[in-house]
mmCIF file of C-alpha atoms in Angstrom:
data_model
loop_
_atom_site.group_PDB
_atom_site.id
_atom_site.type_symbol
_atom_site.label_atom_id
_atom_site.label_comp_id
_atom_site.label_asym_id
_atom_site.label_seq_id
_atom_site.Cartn_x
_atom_site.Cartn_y
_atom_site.Cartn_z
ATOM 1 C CA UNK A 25 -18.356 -48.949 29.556
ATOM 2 C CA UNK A 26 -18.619 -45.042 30.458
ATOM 3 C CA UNK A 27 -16.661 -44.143 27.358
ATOM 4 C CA UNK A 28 -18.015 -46.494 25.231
ATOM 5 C CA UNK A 29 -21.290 -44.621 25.597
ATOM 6 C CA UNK A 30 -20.112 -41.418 24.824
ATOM 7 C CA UNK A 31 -18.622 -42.351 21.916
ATOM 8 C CA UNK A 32 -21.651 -43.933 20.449
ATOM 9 C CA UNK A 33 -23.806 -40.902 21.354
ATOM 10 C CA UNK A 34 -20.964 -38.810 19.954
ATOM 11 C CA UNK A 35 -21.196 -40.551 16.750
ATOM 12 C CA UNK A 36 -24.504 -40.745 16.451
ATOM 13 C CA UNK A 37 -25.527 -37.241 16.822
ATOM 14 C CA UNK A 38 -22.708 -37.184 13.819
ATOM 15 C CA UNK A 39 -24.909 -39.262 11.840
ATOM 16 C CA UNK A 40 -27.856 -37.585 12.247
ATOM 17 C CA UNK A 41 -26.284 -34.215 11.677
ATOM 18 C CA UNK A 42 -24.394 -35.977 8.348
ATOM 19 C CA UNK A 43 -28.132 -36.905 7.139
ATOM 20 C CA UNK A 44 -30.089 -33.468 7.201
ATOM 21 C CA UNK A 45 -26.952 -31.768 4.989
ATOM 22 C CA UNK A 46 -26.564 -32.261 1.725
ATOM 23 C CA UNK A 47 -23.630 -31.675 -0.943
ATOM 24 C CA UNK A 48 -24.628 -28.764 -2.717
ATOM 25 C CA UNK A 49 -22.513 -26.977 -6.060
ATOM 26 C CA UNK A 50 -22.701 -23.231 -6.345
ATOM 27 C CA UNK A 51 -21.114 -21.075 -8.879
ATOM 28 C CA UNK A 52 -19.960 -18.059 -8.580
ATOM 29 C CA UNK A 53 -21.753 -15.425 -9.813
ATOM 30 C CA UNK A 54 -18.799 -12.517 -10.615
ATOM 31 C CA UNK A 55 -16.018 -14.878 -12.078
ATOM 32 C CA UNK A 56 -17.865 -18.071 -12.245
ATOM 33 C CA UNK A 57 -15.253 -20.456 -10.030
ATOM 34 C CA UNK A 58 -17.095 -23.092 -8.379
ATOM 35 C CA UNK A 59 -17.442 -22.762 -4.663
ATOM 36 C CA UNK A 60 -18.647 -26.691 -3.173
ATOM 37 C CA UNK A 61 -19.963 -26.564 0.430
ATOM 38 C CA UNK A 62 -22.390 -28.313 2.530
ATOM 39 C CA UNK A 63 -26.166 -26.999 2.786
ATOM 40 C CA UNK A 64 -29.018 -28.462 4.532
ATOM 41 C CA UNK A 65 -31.873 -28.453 1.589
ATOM 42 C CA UNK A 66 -34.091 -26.121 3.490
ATOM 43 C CA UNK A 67 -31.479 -23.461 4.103
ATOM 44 C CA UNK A 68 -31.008 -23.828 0.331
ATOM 45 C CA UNK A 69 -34.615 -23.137 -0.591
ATOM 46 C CA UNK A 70 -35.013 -19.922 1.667
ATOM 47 C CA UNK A 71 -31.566 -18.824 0.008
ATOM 48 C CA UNK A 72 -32.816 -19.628 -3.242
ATOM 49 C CA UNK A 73 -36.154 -17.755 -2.757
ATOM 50 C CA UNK A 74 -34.243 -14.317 -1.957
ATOM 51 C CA UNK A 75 -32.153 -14.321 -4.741
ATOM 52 C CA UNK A 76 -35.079 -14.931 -6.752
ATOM 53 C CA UNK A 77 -36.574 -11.385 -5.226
ATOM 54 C CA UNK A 78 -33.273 -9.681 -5.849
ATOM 55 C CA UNK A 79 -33.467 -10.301 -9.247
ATOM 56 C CA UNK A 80 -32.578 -6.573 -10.728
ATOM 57 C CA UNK A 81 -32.959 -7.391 -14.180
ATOM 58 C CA UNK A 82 -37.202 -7.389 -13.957
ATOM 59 C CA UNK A 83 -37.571 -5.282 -17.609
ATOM 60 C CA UNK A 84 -38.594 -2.230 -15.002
ATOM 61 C CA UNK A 85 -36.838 0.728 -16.625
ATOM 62 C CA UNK A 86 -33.975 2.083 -14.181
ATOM 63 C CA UNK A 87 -33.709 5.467 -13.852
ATOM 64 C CA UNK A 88 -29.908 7.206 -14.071
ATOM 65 C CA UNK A 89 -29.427 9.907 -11.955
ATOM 66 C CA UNK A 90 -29.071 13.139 -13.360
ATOM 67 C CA UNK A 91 -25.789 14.748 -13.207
ATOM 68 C CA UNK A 92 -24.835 17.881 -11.389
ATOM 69 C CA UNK A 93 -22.674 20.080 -12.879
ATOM 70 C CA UNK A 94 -20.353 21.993 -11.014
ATOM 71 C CA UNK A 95 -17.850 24.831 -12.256
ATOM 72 C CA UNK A 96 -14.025 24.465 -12.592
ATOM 73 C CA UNK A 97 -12.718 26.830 -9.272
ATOM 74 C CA UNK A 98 -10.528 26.508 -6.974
ATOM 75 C CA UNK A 99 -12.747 25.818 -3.489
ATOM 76 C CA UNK A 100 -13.359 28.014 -0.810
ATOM 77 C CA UNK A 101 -11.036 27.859 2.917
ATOM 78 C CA UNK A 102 -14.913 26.469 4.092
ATOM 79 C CA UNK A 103 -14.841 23.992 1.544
ATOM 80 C CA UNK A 104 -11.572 22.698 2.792
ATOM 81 C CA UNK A 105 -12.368 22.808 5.974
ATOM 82 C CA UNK A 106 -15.372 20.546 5.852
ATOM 83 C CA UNK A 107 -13.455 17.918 4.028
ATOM 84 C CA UNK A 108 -10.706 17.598 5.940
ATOM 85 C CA UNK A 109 -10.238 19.115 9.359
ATOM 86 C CA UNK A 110 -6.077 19.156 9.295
ATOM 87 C CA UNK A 111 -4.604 19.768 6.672
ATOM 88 C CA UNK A 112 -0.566 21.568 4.947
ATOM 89 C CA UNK A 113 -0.529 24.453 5.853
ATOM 90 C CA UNK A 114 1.974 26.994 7.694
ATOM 91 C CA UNK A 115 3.297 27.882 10.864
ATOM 92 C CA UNK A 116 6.455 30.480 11.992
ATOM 93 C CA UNK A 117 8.989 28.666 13.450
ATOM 94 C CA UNK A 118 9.924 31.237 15.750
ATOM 95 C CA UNK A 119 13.498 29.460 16.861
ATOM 96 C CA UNK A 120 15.186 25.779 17.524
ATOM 97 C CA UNK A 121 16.240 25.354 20.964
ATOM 98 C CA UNK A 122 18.538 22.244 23.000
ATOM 99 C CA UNK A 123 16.419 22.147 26.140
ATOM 100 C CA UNK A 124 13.260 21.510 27.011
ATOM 101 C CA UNK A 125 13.080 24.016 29.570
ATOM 102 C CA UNK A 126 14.610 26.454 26.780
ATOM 103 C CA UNK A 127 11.209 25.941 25.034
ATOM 104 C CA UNK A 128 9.540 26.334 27.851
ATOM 105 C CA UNK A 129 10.757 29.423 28.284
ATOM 106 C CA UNK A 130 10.429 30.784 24.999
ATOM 107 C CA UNK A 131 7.293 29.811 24.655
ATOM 108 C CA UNK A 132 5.981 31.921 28.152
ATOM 109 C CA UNK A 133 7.941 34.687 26.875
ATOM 110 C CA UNK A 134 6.367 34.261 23.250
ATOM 111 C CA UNK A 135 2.906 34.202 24.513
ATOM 112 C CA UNK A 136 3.290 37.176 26.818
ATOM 113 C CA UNK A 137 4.300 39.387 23.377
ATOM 114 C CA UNK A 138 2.628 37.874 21.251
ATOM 115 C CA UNK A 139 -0.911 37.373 22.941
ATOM 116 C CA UNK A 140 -2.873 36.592 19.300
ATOM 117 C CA UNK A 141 -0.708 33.704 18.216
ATOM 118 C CA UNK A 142 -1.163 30.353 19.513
ATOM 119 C CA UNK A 143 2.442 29.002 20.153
ATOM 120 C CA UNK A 144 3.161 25.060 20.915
ATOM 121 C CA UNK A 145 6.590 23.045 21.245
ATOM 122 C CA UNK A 146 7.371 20.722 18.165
ATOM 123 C CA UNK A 147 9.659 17.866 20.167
ATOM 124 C CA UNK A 148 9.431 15.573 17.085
ATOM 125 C CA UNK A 149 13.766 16.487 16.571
ATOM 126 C CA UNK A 150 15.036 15.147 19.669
ATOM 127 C CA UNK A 151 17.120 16.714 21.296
ATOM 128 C CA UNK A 152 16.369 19.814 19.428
ATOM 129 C CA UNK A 153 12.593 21.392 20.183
ATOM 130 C CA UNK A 154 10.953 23.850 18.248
ATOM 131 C CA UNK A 155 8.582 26.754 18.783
ATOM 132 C CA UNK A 156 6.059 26.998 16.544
ATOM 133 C CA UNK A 157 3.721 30.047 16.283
ATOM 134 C CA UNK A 158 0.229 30.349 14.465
ATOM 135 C CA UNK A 159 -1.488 28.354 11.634
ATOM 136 C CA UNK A 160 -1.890 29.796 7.995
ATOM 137 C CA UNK A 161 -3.574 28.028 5.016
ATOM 138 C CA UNK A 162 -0.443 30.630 2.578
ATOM 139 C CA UNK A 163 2.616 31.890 3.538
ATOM 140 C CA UNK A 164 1.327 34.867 2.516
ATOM 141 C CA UNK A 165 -1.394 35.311 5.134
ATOM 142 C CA UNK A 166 1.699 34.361 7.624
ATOM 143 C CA UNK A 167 3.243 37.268 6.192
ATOM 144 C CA UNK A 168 2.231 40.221 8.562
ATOM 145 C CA UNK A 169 2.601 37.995 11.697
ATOM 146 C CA UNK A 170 6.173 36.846 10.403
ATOM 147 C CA UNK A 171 6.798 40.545 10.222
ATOM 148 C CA UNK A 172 5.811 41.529 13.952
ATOM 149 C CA UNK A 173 7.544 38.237 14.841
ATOM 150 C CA UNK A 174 11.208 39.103 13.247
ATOM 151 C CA UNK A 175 11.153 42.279 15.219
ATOM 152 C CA UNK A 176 12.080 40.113 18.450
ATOM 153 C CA UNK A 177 13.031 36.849 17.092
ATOM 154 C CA UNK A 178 14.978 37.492 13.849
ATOM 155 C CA UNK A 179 15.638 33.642 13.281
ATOM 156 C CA UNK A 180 11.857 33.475 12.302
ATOM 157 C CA UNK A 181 10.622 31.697 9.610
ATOM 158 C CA UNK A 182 7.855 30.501 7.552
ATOM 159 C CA UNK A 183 7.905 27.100 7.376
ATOM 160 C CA UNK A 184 5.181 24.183 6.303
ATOM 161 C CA UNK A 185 3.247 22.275 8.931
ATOM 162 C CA UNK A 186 0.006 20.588 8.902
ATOM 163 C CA UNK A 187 -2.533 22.945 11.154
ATOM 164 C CA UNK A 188 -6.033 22.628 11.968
ATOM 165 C CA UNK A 189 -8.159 23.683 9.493
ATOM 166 C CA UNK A 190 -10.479 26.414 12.232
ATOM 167 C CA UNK A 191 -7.021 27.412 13.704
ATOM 168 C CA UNK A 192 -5.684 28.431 10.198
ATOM 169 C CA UNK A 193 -5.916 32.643 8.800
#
């Protein structure tokens, strides 16, 4: 008897949810396909009310914004930078070591010559690290750095990396 009342209260709140909806056909308005679904008729009215206030085609004239004309050059580091804050640029690859603590090493004795440079470990070769010195938008601007460099680490070399833009010379 217990489940004999829930299912007629089951399917009569079926019934009355059956009889407020109706079967409504929309089209599409980019391609045209037909798209079928259920509506209740009031939902349908609001619906139809706000479409009728989108309505851009009202004869008011539209007005096209006016261009801005900008000169053919190649854009300043500044410009870059507030585009994209890492991008290819350069670093010296100072040398390739087996170790880890080889890197480690390096790297303390790097930084203790070489105070200006920012140096970090490029593990990304396993089991091979690298030491990585500086951040240049050209290899020329790595140039004079590569220079002083050579002088104690004559394996350096130019190579490209992607840097921070604010770290870059």
């Amino acid at each position: 008897m217990n489940n004999l009342l829930k299912l007629f209260i089951i399917s009569t709140l079926f019934c009355f949810y059956q009889i407020d909806a109706q079967y409504i056909v929309k089209k599409d308005t980019l391609s045209g396909t037909e798209l079928s679904f259920a509506l209740d008729e009031r939902v349908n009215d609001a619906l139809e009310k706000i479409e009728d206030n989108c309505n851009r085609n009202s004869g008011a004239p539209t007005k096209t914004p006016t261009k801005v004309l900008v000169a053919n050059r190649e854009l300043t580091n500044a410009e870059i930078c507030r585009k994209n804050p890492k991008i290819m640029g350069f670093k010296i690859q100072v040398v390739v070591v087996k170790s880890n603590e080889e890197a480690r090493k390096i790297a303390t004795e790097f930084r203790n010559n070489f105070r200006s440079l920012k140096v970090e470990t490029d593990a990304s070769l396993r089991p091979n690290y690298k030491i990585l010195a500086g951040s240049y938008f050209s290899k020329q601007s790595a140039s004079d750095d590569l220079r002083n460099v050579k002088k104690v680490y004559p394996s350096a070399t130019v190579i490209p990396y992607a840097v921070f833009c604010v770290e870059a010379k």
